[in-house]
Structures are given as C-alpha cells and as structure tokens.
Tab-separated table of C-alpha atoms in Angstrom:
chain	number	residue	atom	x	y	z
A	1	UNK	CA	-21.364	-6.669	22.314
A	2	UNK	CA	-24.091	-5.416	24.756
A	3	UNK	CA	-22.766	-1.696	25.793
A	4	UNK	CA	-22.183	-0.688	29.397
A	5	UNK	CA	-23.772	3.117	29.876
A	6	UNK	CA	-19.883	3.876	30.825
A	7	UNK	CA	-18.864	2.682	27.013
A	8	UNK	CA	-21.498	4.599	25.742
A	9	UNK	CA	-20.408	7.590	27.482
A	10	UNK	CA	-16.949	6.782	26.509
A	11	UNK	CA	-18.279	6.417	22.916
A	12	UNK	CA	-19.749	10.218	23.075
A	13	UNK	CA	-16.524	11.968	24.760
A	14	UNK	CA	-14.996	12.294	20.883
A	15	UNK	CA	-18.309	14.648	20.564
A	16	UNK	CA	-16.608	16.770	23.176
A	17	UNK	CA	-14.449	18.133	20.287
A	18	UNK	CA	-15.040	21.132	18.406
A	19	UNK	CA	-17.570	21.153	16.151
A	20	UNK	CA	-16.821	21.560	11.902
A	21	UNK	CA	-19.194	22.570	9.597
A	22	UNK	CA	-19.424	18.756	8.045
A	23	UNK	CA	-17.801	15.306	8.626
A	24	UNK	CA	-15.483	13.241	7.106
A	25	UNK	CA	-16.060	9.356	6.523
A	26	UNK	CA	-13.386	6.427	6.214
A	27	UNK	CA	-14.236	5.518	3.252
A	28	UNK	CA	-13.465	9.295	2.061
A	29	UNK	CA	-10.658	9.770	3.505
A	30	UNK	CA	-8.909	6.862	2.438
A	31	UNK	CA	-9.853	7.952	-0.852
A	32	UNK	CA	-8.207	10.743	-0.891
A	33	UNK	CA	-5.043	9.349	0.719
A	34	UNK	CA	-4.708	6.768	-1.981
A	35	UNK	CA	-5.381	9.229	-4.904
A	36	UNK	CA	-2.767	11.846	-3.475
A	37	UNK	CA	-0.046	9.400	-2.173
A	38	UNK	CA	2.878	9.685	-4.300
A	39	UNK	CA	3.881	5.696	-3.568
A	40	UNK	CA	0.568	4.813	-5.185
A	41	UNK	CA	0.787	6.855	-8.126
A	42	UNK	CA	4.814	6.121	-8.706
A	43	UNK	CA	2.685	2.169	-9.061
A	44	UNK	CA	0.447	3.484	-11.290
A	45	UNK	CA	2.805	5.237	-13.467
A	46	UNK	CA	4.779	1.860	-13.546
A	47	UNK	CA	2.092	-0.079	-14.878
A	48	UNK	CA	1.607	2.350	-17.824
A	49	UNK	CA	5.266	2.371	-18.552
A	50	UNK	CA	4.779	-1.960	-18.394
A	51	UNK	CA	1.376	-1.189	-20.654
A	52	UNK	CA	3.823	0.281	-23.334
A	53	UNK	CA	6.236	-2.354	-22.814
A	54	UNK	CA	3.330	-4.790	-23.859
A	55	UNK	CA	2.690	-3.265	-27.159
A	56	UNK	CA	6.488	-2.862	-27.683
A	57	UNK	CA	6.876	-6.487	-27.239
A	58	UNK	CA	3.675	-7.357	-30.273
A	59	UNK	CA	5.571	-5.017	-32.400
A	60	UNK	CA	7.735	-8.042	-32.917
A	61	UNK	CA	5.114	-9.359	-34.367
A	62	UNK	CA	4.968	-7.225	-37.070
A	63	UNK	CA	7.467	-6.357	-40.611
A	64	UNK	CA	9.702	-3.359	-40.043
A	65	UNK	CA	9.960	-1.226	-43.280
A	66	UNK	CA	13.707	0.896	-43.759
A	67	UNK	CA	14.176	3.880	-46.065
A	68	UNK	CA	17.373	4.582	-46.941
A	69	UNK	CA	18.935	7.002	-48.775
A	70	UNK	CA	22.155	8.873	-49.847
A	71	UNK	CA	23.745	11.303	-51.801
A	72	UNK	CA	27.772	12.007	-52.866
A	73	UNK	CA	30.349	11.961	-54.718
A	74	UNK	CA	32.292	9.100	-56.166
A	75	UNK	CA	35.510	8.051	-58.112
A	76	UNK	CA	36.484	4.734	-59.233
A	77	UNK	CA	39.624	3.292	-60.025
A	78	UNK	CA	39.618	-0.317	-61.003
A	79	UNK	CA	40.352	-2.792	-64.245
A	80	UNK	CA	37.002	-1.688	-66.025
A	81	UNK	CA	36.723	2.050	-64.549
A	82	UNK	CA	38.819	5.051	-64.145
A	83	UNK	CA	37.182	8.867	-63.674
A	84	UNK	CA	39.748	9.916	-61.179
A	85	UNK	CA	39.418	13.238	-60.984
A	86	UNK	CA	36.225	13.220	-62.720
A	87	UNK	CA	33.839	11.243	-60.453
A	88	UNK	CA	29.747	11.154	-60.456
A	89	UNK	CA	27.248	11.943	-57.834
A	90	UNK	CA	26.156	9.157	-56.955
A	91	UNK	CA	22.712	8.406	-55.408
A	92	UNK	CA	21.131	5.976	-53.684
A	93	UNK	CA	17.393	5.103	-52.202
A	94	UNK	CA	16.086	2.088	-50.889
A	95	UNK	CA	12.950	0.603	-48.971
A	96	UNK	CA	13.240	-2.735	-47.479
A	97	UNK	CA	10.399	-5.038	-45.497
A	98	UNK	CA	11.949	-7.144	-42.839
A	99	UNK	CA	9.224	-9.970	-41.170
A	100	UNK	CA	10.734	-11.996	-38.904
A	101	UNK	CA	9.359	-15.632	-39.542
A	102	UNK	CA	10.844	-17.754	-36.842
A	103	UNK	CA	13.177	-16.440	-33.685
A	104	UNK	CA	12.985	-19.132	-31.575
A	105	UNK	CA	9.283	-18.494	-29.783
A	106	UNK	CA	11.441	-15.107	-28.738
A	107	UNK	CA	8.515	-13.351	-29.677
A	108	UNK	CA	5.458	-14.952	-28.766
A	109	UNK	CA	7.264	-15.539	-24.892
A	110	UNK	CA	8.401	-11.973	-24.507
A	111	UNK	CA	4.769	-11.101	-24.882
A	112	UNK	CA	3.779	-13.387	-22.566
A	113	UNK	CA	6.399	-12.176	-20.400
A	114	UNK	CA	5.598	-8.886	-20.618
A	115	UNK	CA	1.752	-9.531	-19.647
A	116	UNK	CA	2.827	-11.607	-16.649
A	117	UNK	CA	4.771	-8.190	-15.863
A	118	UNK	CA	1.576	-6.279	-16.081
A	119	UNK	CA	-0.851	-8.541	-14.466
A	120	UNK	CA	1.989	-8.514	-11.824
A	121	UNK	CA	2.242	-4.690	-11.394
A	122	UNK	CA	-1.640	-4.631	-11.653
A	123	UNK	CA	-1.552	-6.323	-7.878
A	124	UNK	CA	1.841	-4.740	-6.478
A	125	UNK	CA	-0.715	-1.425	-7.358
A	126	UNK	CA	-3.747	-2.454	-5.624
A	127	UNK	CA	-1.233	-4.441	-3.106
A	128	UNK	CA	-0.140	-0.624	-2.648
A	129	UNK	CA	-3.660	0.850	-2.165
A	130	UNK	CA	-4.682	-1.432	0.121
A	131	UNK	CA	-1.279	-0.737	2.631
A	132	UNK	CA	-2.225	2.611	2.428
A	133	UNK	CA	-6.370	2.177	3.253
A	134	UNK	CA	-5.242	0.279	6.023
A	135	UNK	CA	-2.462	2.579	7.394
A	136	UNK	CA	-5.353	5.072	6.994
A	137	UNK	CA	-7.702	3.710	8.578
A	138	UNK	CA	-5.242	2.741	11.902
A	139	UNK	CA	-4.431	6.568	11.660
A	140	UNK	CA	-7.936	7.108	11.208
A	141	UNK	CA	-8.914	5.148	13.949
A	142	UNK	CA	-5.996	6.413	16.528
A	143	UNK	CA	-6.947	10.206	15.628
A	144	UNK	CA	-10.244	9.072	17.315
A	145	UNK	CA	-8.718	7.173	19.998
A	146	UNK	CA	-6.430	10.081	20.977
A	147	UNK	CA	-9.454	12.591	20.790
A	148	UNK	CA	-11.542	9.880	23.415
A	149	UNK	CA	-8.904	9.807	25.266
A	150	UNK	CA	-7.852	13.597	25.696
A	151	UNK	CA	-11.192	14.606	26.828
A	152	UNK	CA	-10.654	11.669	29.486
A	153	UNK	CA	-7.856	13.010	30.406
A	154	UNK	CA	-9.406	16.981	30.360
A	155	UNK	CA	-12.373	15.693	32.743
A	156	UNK	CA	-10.068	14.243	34.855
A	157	UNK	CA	-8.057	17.114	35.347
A	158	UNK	CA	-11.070	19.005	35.730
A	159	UNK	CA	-12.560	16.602	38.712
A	160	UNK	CA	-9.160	16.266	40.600
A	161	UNK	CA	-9.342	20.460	40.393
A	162	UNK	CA	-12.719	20.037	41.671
A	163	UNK	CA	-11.697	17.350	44.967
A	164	UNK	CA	-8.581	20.312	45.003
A	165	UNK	CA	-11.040	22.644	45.680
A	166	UNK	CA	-13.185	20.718	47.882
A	167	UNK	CA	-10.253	19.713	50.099
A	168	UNK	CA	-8.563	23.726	50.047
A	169	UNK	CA	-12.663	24.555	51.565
A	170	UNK	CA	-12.782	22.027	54.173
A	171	UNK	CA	-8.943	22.821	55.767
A	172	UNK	CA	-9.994	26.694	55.501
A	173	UNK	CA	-13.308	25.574	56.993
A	174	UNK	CA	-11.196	23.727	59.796
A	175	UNK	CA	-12.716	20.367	58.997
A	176	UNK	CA	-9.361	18.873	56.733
A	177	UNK	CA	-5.663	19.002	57.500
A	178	UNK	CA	-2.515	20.229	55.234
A	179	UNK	CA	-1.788	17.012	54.221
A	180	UNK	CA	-4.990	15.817	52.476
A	181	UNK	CA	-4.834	19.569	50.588
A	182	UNK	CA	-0.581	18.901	50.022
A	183	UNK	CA	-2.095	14.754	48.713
A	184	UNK	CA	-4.800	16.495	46.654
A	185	UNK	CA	-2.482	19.495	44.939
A	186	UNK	CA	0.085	15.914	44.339
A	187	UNK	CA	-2.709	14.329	42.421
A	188	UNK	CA	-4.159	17.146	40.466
A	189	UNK	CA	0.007	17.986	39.521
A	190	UNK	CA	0.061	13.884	38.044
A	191	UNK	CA	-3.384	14.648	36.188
A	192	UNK	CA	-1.973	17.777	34.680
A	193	UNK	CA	1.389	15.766	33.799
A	194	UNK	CA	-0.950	13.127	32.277
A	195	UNK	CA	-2.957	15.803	30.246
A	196	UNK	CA	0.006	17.107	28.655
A	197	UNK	CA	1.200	13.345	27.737
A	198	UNK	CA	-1.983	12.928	26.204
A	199	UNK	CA	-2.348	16.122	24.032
A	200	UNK	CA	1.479	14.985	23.145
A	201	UNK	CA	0.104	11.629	22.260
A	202	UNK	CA	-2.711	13.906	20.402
A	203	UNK	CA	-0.383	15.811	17.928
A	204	UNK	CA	1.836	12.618	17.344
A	205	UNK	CA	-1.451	10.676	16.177
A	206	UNK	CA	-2.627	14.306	14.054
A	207	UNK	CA	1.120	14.268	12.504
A	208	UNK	CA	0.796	10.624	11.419
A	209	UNK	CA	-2.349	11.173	9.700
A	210	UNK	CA	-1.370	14.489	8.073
A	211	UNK	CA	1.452	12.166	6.464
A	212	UNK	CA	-0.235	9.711	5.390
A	213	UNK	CA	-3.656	11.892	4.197
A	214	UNK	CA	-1.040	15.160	3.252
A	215	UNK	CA	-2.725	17.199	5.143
A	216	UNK	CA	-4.370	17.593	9.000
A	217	UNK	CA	-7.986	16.769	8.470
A	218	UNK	CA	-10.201	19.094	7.584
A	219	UNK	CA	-13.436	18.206	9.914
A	220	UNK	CA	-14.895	16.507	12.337
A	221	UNK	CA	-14.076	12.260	12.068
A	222	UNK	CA	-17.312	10.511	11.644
A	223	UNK	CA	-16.153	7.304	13.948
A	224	UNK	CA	-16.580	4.328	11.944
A	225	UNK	CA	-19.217	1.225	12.507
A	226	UNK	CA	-17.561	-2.921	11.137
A	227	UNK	CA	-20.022	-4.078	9.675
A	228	UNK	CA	-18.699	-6.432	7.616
A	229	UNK	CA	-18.148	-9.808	7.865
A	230	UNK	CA	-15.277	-11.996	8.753
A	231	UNK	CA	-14.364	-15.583	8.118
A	232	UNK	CA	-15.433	-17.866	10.850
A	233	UNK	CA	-12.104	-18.751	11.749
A	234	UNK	CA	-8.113	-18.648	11.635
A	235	UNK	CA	-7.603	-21.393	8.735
A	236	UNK	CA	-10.687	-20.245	6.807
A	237	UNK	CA	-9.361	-16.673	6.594
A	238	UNK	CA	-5.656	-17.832	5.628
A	239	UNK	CA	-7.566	-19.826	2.557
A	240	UNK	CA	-9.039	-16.830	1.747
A	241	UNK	CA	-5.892	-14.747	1.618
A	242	UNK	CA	-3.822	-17.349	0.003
A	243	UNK	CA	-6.373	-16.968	-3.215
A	244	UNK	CA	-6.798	-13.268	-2.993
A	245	UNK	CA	-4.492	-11.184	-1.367
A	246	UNK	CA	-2.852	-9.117	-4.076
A	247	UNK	CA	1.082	-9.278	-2.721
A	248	UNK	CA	0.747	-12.579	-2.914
A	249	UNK	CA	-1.301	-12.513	-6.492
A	250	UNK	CA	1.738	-10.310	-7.686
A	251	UNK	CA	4.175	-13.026	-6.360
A	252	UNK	CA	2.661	-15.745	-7.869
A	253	UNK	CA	2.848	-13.131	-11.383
A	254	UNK	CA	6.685	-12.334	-10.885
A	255	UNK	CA	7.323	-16.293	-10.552
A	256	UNK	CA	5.223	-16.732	-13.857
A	257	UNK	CA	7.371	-13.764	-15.617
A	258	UNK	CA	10.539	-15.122	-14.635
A	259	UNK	CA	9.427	-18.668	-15.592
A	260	UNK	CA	8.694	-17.108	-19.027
A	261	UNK	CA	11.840	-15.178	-19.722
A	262	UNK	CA	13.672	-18.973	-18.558
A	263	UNK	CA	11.857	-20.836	-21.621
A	264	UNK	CA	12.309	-17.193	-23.607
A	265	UNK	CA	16.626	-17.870	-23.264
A	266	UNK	CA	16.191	-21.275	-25.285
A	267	UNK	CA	15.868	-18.827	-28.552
A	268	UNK	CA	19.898	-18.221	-28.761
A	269	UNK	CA	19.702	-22.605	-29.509
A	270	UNK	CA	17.620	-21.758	-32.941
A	271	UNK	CA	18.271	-20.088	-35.854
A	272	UNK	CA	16.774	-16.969	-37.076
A	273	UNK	CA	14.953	-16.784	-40.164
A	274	UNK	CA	13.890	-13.369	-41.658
A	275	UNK	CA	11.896	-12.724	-44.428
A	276	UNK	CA	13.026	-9.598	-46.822
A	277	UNK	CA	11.946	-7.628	-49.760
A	278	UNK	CA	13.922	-4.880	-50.934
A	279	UNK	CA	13.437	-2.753	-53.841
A	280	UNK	CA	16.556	-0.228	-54.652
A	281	UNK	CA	16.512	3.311	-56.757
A	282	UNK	CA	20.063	4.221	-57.365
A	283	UNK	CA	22.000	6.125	-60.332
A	284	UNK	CA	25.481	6.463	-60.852
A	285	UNK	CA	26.981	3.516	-59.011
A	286	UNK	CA	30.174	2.301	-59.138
A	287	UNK	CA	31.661	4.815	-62.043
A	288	UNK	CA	28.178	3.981	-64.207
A	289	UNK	CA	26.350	6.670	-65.280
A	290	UNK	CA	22.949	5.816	-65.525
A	291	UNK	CA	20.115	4.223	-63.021
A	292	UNK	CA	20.577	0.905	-61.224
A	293	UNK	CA	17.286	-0.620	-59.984
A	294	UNK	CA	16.846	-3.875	-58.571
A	295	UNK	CA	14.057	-6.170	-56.173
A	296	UNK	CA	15.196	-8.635	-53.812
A	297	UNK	CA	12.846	-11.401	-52.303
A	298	UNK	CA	15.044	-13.564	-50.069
A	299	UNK	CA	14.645	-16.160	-47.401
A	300	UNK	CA	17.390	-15.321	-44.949
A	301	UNK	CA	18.737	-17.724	-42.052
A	302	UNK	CA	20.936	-17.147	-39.638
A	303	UNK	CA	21.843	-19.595	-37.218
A	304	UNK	CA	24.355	-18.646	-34.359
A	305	UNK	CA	27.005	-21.675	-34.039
A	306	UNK	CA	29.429	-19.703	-31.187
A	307	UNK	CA	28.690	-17.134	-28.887
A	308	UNK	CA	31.272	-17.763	-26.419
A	309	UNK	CA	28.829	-19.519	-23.842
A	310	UNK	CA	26.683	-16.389	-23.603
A	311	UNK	CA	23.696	-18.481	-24.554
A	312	UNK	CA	24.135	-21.168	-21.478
A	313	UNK	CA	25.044	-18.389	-18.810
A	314	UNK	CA	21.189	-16.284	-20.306
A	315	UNK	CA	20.255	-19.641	-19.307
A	316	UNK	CA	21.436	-20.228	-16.043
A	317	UNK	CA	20.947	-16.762	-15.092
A	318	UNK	CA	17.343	-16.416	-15.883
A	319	UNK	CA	16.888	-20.132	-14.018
A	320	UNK	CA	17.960	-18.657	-10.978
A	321	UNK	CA	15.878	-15.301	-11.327
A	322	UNK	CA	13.021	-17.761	-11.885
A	323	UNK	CA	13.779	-20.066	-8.507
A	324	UNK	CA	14.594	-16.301	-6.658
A	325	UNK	CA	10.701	-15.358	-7.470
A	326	UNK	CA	9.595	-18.860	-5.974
A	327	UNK	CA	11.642	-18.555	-2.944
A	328	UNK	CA	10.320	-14.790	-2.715
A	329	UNK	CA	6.630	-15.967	-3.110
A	330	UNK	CA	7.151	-18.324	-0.307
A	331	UNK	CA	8.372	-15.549	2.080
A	332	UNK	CA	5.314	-13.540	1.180
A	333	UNK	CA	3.199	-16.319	2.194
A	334	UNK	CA	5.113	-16.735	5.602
A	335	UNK	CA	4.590	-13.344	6.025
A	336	UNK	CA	1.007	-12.545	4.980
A	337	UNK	CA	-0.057	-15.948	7.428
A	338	UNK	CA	2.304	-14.342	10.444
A	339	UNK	CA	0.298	-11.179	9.869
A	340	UNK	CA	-3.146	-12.369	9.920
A	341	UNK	CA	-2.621	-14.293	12.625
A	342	UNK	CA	-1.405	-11.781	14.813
A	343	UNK	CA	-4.748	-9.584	13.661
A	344	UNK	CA	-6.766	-13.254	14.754
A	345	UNK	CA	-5.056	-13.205	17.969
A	346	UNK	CA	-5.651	-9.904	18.819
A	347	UNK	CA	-9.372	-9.724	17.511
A	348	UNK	CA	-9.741	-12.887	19.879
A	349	UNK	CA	-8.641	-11.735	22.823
A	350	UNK	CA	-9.025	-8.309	23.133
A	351	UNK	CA	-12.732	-8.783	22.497
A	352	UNK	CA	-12.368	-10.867	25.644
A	353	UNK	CA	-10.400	-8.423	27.474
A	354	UNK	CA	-13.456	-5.479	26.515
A	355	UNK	CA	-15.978	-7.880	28.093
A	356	UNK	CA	-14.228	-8.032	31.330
A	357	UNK	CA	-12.484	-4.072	31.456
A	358	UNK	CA	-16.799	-3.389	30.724
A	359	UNK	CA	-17.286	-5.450	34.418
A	360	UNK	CA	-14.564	-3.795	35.790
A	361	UNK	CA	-15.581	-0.082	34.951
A	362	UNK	CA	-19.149	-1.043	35.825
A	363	UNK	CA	-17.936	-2.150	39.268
A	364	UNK	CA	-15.475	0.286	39.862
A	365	UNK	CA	-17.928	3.127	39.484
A	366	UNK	CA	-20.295	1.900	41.616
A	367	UNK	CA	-18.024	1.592	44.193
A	368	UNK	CA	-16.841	5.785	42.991
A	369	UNK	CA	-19.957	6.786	43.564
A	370	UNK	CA	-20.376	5.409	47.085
A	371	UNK	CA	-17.019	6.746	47.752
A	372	UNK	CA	-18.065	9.864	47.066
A	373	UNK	CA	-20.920	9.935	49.159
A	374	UNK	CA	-18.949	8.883	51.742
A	375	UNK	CA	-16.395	10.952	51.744
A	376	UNK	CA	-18.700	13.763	51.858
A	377	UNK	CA	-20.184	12.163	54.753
A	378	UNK	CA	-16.300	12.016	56.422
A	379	UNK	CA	-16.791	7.785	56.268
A	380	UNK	CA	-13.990	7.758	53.623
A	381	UNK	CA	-10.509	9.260	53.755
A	382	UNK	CA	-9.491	11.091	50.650
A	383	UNK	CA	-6.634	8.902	49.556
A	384	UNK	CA	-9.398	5.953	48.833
A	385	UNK	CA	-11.190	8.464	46.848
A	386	UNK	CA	-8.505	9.395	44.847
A	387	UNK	CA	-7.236	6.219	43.971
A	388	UNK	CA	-10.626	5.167	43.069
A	389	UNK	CA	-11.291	8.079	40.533
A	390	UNK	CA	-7.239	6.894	39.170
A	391	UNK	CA	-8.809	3.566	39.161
A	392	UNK	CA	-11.642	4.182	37.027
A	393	UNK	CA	-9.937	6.422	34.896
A	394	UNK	CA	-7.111	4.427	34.188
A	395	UNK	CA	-10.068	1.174	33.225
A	396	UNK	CA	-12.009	3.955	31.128
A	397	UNK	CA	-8.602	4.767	29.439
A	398	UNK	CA	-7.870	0.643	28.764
A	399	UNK	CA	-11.332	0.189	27.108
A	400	UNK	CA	-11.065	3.553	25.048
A	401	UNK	CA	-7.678	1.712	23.637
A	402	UNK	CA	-8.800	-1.559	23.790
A	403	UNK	CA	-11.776	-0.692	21.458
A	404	UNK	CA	-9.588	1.130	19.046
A	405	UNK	CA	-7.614	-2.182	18.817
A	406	UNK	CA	-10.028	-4.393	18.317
A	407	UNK	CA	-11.305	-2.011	15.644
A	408	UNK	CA	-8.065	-1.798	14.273
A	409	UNK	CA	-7.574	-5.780	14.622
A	410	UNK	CA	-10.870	-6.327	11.927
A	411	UNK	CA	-9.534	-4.041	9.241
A	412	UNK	CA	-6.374	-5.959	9.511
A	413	UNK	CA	-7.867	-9.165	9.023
A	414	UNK	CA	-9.915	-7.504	6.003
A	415	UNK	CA	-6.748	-6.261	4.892
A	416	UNK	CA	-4.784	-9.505	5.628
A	417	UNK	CA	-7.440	-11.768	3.252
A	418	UNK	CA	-7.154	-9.245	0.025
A	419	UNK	CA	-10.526	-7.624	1.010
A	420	UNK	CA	-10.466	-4.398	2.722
A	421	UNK	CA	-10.688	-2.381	-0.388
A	422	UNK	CA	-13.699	-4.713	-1.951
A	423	UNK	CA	-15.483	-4.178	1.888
A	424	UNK	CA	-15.280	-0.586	1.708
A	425	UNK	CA	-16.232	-0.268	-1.795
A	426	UNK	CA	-13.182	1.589	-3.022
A	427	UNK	CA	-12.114	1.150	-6.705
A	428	UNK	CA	-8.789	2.455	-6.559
A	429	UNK	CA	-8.699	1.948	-10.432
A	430	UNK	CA	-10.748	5.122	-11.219
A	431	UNK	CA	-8.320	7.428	-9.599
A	432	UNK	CA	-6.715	10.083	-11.799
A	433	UNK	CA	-2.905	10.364	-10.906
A	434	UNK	CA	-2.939	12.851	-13.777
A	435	UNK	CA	-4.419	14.967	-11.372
A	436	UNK	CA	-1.815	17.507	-9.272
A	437	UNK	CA	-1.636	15.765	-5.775
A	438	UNK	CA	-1.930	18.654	-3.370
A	439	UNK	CA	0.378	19.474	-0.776
C-alpha cells in the first residue's frame, strides 16, 4: 500500500522513544521467549520422557535374564528324610533366559503405539512454540502500537498546551474572551486524561510482554516488515492448514495411538508362549547333602481361558478412547478453520478500512491546516479548531491501531496454516531446555 506522508510520520513517532544502545528483532525475541517459557520446555521434557517410553516398549523385544540366589538353613521331615534338629545350609543359584515368542502382537503394537505417542508429542511441542511466537509477536507488535500511540497522545497534549497558551495571550491581549480560555483549559484537561489512559494502556502492553518474554525488553523494538507470502485465498489457506498445522498433525497422531492400543487389547484373546532356559547351582536340597544341578529348555504356553470379562471391558474401553481422539480431532479442525477465518476476515477488511482512514487523515489535515490559518486570521472560532485537531488525532490514532491489526491479522494466518515458525526461520528444535531459564 502506497503511504500517505501522515502514515509515514505515524510510522517514525515509535523513533520518538528513547534511544538503547542496540535493537531487538522479532525473530530474536521470539527466540528467546520460546527457549525460556516453562510451557514449552514442560513439552519438551514430555517428549523425552515418551523417547524412553519408546525404547522401554522394544525391550519387549528382547530375552530377560534372572539371577537368583539364596542361602539358609533347612530341616526335613518326611518318609525318606529326617535331620530334625540337625538340618543343612542349604544353597541355591540360578540364571534363567526368558524370550517371549508370541504375546498376541502385544509387542510389536505397543511399539507402534508408543511412536504414534512421540510423533504426537513431537507436534503438541512445536504446536506449543508456535502459540507462543505468535502471542509474541501480537505482544511484540502491541508494545509498538502502544509506543506510536503514546507519543500521539504526548504531541497532542503538547499542541492543545500550545492553543492553551495561544488563547490565555489573546484574552490578556484583549482580543479573546473567558470562555474560549475556560473551552481551551476543558480540552487540554481531556488530552491530559487521554495521556494518562494511554501510558496505562503502555504498561499493560510492557506487562504482557514481560510475561510472555520473562522479562521487560531490554532495547529498542526494531518494528517488523511481512514479507512473506500468503495463500491467495480463504479455502486455499484452510488446505494448507488442514495438511500442516501441527495441533491438528498431533490430533491426527493421538487418533492413530489410540487406534493402536484398540487392536493392542485383542492380545488377552491369545495365548502366551515363552521361551525358557534355566540352568540351576544348588547344594544341600531337600535334606541331601551334596550338589543338585540341572538345565531346563522348555516351551511354555499359557493361554488365559477366564479373566472375569476384563479382556472385553480393555476392549470396549480402549474403543471409546479411540472414537474420543476422532471426535477431538474434529473439534480441532472446527476450531483451527474458525480461527483462520477470523484472521482472513480481518486481513480483508481492515486493509480496506487503512485505505480509506489514509483519505480521511489526508483530508482532515488539509482542512487543520487551513483552520489554523484561519483562526489566526480570527475567520475561525476556536471550537472548530479544536475539534478538528480531536478529529485528526482520533483518525491518526485508528490507523496507528488499524496497522497493528492488520499486522497482527498476517502472522495469524501464518500461524493459522502451520507456518509461522518455517516463515521466520525459527527451529525451535535446537533449543537447550537444559539450559537455566532466567527469571
């Protein structure tokens, strides 16, 4: 959009602000945000914990070895044995392999399970980082906004102090009357009120990013350029998200877990069958004095004919955990299409609303600055002035928020298709949450 020399003065007032010795970018500060927001790194932390769940689920897939031993005394009293009162110590020591051969596919689909768990938490993470890069960048962006928009509101204190002023010279002077001065001291009290909304509006916007950056920023706000690009339209940009927006990639992983753990609750219907070889060192069993070695090598089935319907209520259970995640999925897709719309809507027609609020600040200081000449000249009376400077500064203060909107409206369509962290070239996998975040 072609700039009005108003915008671009609007665009400069953030300048206005003290100086710091270097600037902060966007892309930098969201960085930091992500890295140091404890929601994030609780995610990240989860998906390790679901990393070691992964390998503990292949351990099924290999033998388990058991030592055993034990030492004690013994008597025996039976038809071949008596040494009441004059027992041995007996010992015992054993090492047995256990592979399990068959469970039912218990195995193999936990596994499966468990990696449909991971690839799941893999998205909820990034789903994560990108709700914070774009709550970042809106506090980002409003920081700015408020900053714009208390310097409009300082120079406008400043010029009704100045018609103040002008007014309090010409009654002394014997050229006004007590009323314009008591009309110009009732204006300059509503700028003042205004000022002090808008440094409250200020701190509100500064306390909102401190939360969400953990801290109050550091430096001057470099004030961020879109250029990147958007789909063409509404439907092409709800394709998009529907393939790549990471809630709804996690969904679509939490339906395939649960579908997994279903066909995993068919195993109670099989029989287990173990493989086990067991070699035994023992002496003085039984009332025997002596060693008693033996190897086993056995085949073992076991095959579950009653379990008091536990099997068939697994299986019912996990079939509605399974429908739960498809009927969650499907809300997440409601929601992610109500929410990019909304972004559409708003990039739509508040890009129309700049173009005109542009025509109308335009025209409205022309006509200012004839008023003011005029009024000089005693042609205008000062209540057309001063609702002419209320009228420009009010459309000044409508395109200062209407541009942070629109801005605000792009990054939420980024964010809406699965993209805003791709666009501004932020890996959030290379953080460190081993790091300390800072407070």
């Amino acid at each position: 959009m072609k700039k009005s020399l108003i915008s671009l003065f609007v665009f400069s007032i953030g300048t206005l602000i003290t100086q710091q010795a270097y600037a902060a970018t966007l892309k930098e500060t969201i960085e930091d945000a992500i890295l140091h927001n404890p929601e994030f790194r609780a995610e990240v932390k989860k998906y390790r914990g679901i990393e070691a769940e992964v390998k503990s689920a292949r351990s099924g897939y290999y033998p388990s070895i058991d030592l055993n031993a034990g030492i004690g005394y013994e008597e025996v009293d039976n038809q071949n044995i008596v040494n009441t009162g004059d027992g041995l110590t007996r010992r015992e020591t054993s090492i047995k392999l256990t592979q399990n051969l068959f469970e039912g596919f218990g195995n193999t689909r936990e596994v499966d399970r468990q990696k449909y768990r991971l690839d799941a938490q893999s998205y909820k993470t990034e789903a994560k980082a990108s709700d914070i890069a774009l709550a970042m960048t809106e506090a980002y962006v409003d920081l700015i906004k408020q900053q714009d928009l208390l310097g409009l509101a300082q120079d406008n204190l400043d010029t009704h102090i100045k018609i103040l002023d002008q007014i309090t010279k010409r009654n002394d002077a014997g050229i006004g009357n007590q009323v314009e001065v008591d009309q110009a001291k009732a204006r300059l009290a509503l700028a003042e009120s205004n000022f002090a909304s808008t440094q409250n509006n200020f701190f509100d916007a500064k306390a909102k990013f401190r939360r969400l950056l953990g801290r109050d920023p550091d430096n001057e706000l470099i004030r961020p350029k879109f250029n990147f690009d958007l789909p063409t339209n509404i439907d092409e940009a709800t394709s998009i998200a529907m393939t790549d927006h990471p809630t709804l990639r996690s969904a679509n992983g939490d339906i395939a877990e649960a579908r997994l753990q279903y066909e995993a609750s068919n195993k109670g219907y099989y029989p287990r069958i173990d493989l086990e070889i067991e070699k035994t060192f023992d002496d003085n069993l039984s009332g025997t004095k002596g060693k008693n070695e033996y190897l086993q090598a056995m085949l073992r089935l076991k095959y579950n004919l009653y379990r008091g319907g536990q099997d068939s209520a697994n299986r019912d259970r996990t079939e509605s955990a399974y429908l739960e995640a498809t009927e969650i999925r499907n809300n997440t897709r409601r929601q992610i299409i109500e929410n990019l719309r909304y972004a559409w809507n708003a990039q739509v027609y508040v890009q129309k609303q700049i173009t005109y609020t542009n025509q109308h600040i335009k025209l409205t200081h022309d006509t200012l600055t004839g008023y003011r000449k005029q009024f000089s000249l005693g042609r205008r009376s000062l209540l057309d002035l001063l609702n002419t400077e209320n009228e420009y500064n009010s459309a000044l203060r409508t395109l200062i928020n209407s541009e942070a909107d629109l801005l605000k409206a792009k990054y939420r369509i980024l964010a809406g298709t699965g993209h805003l962290m791709s666009a501004l070239n932020i890996e959030y996998g290379f953080f460190d949450t081993n790091d300390h975040p800072h407070e």
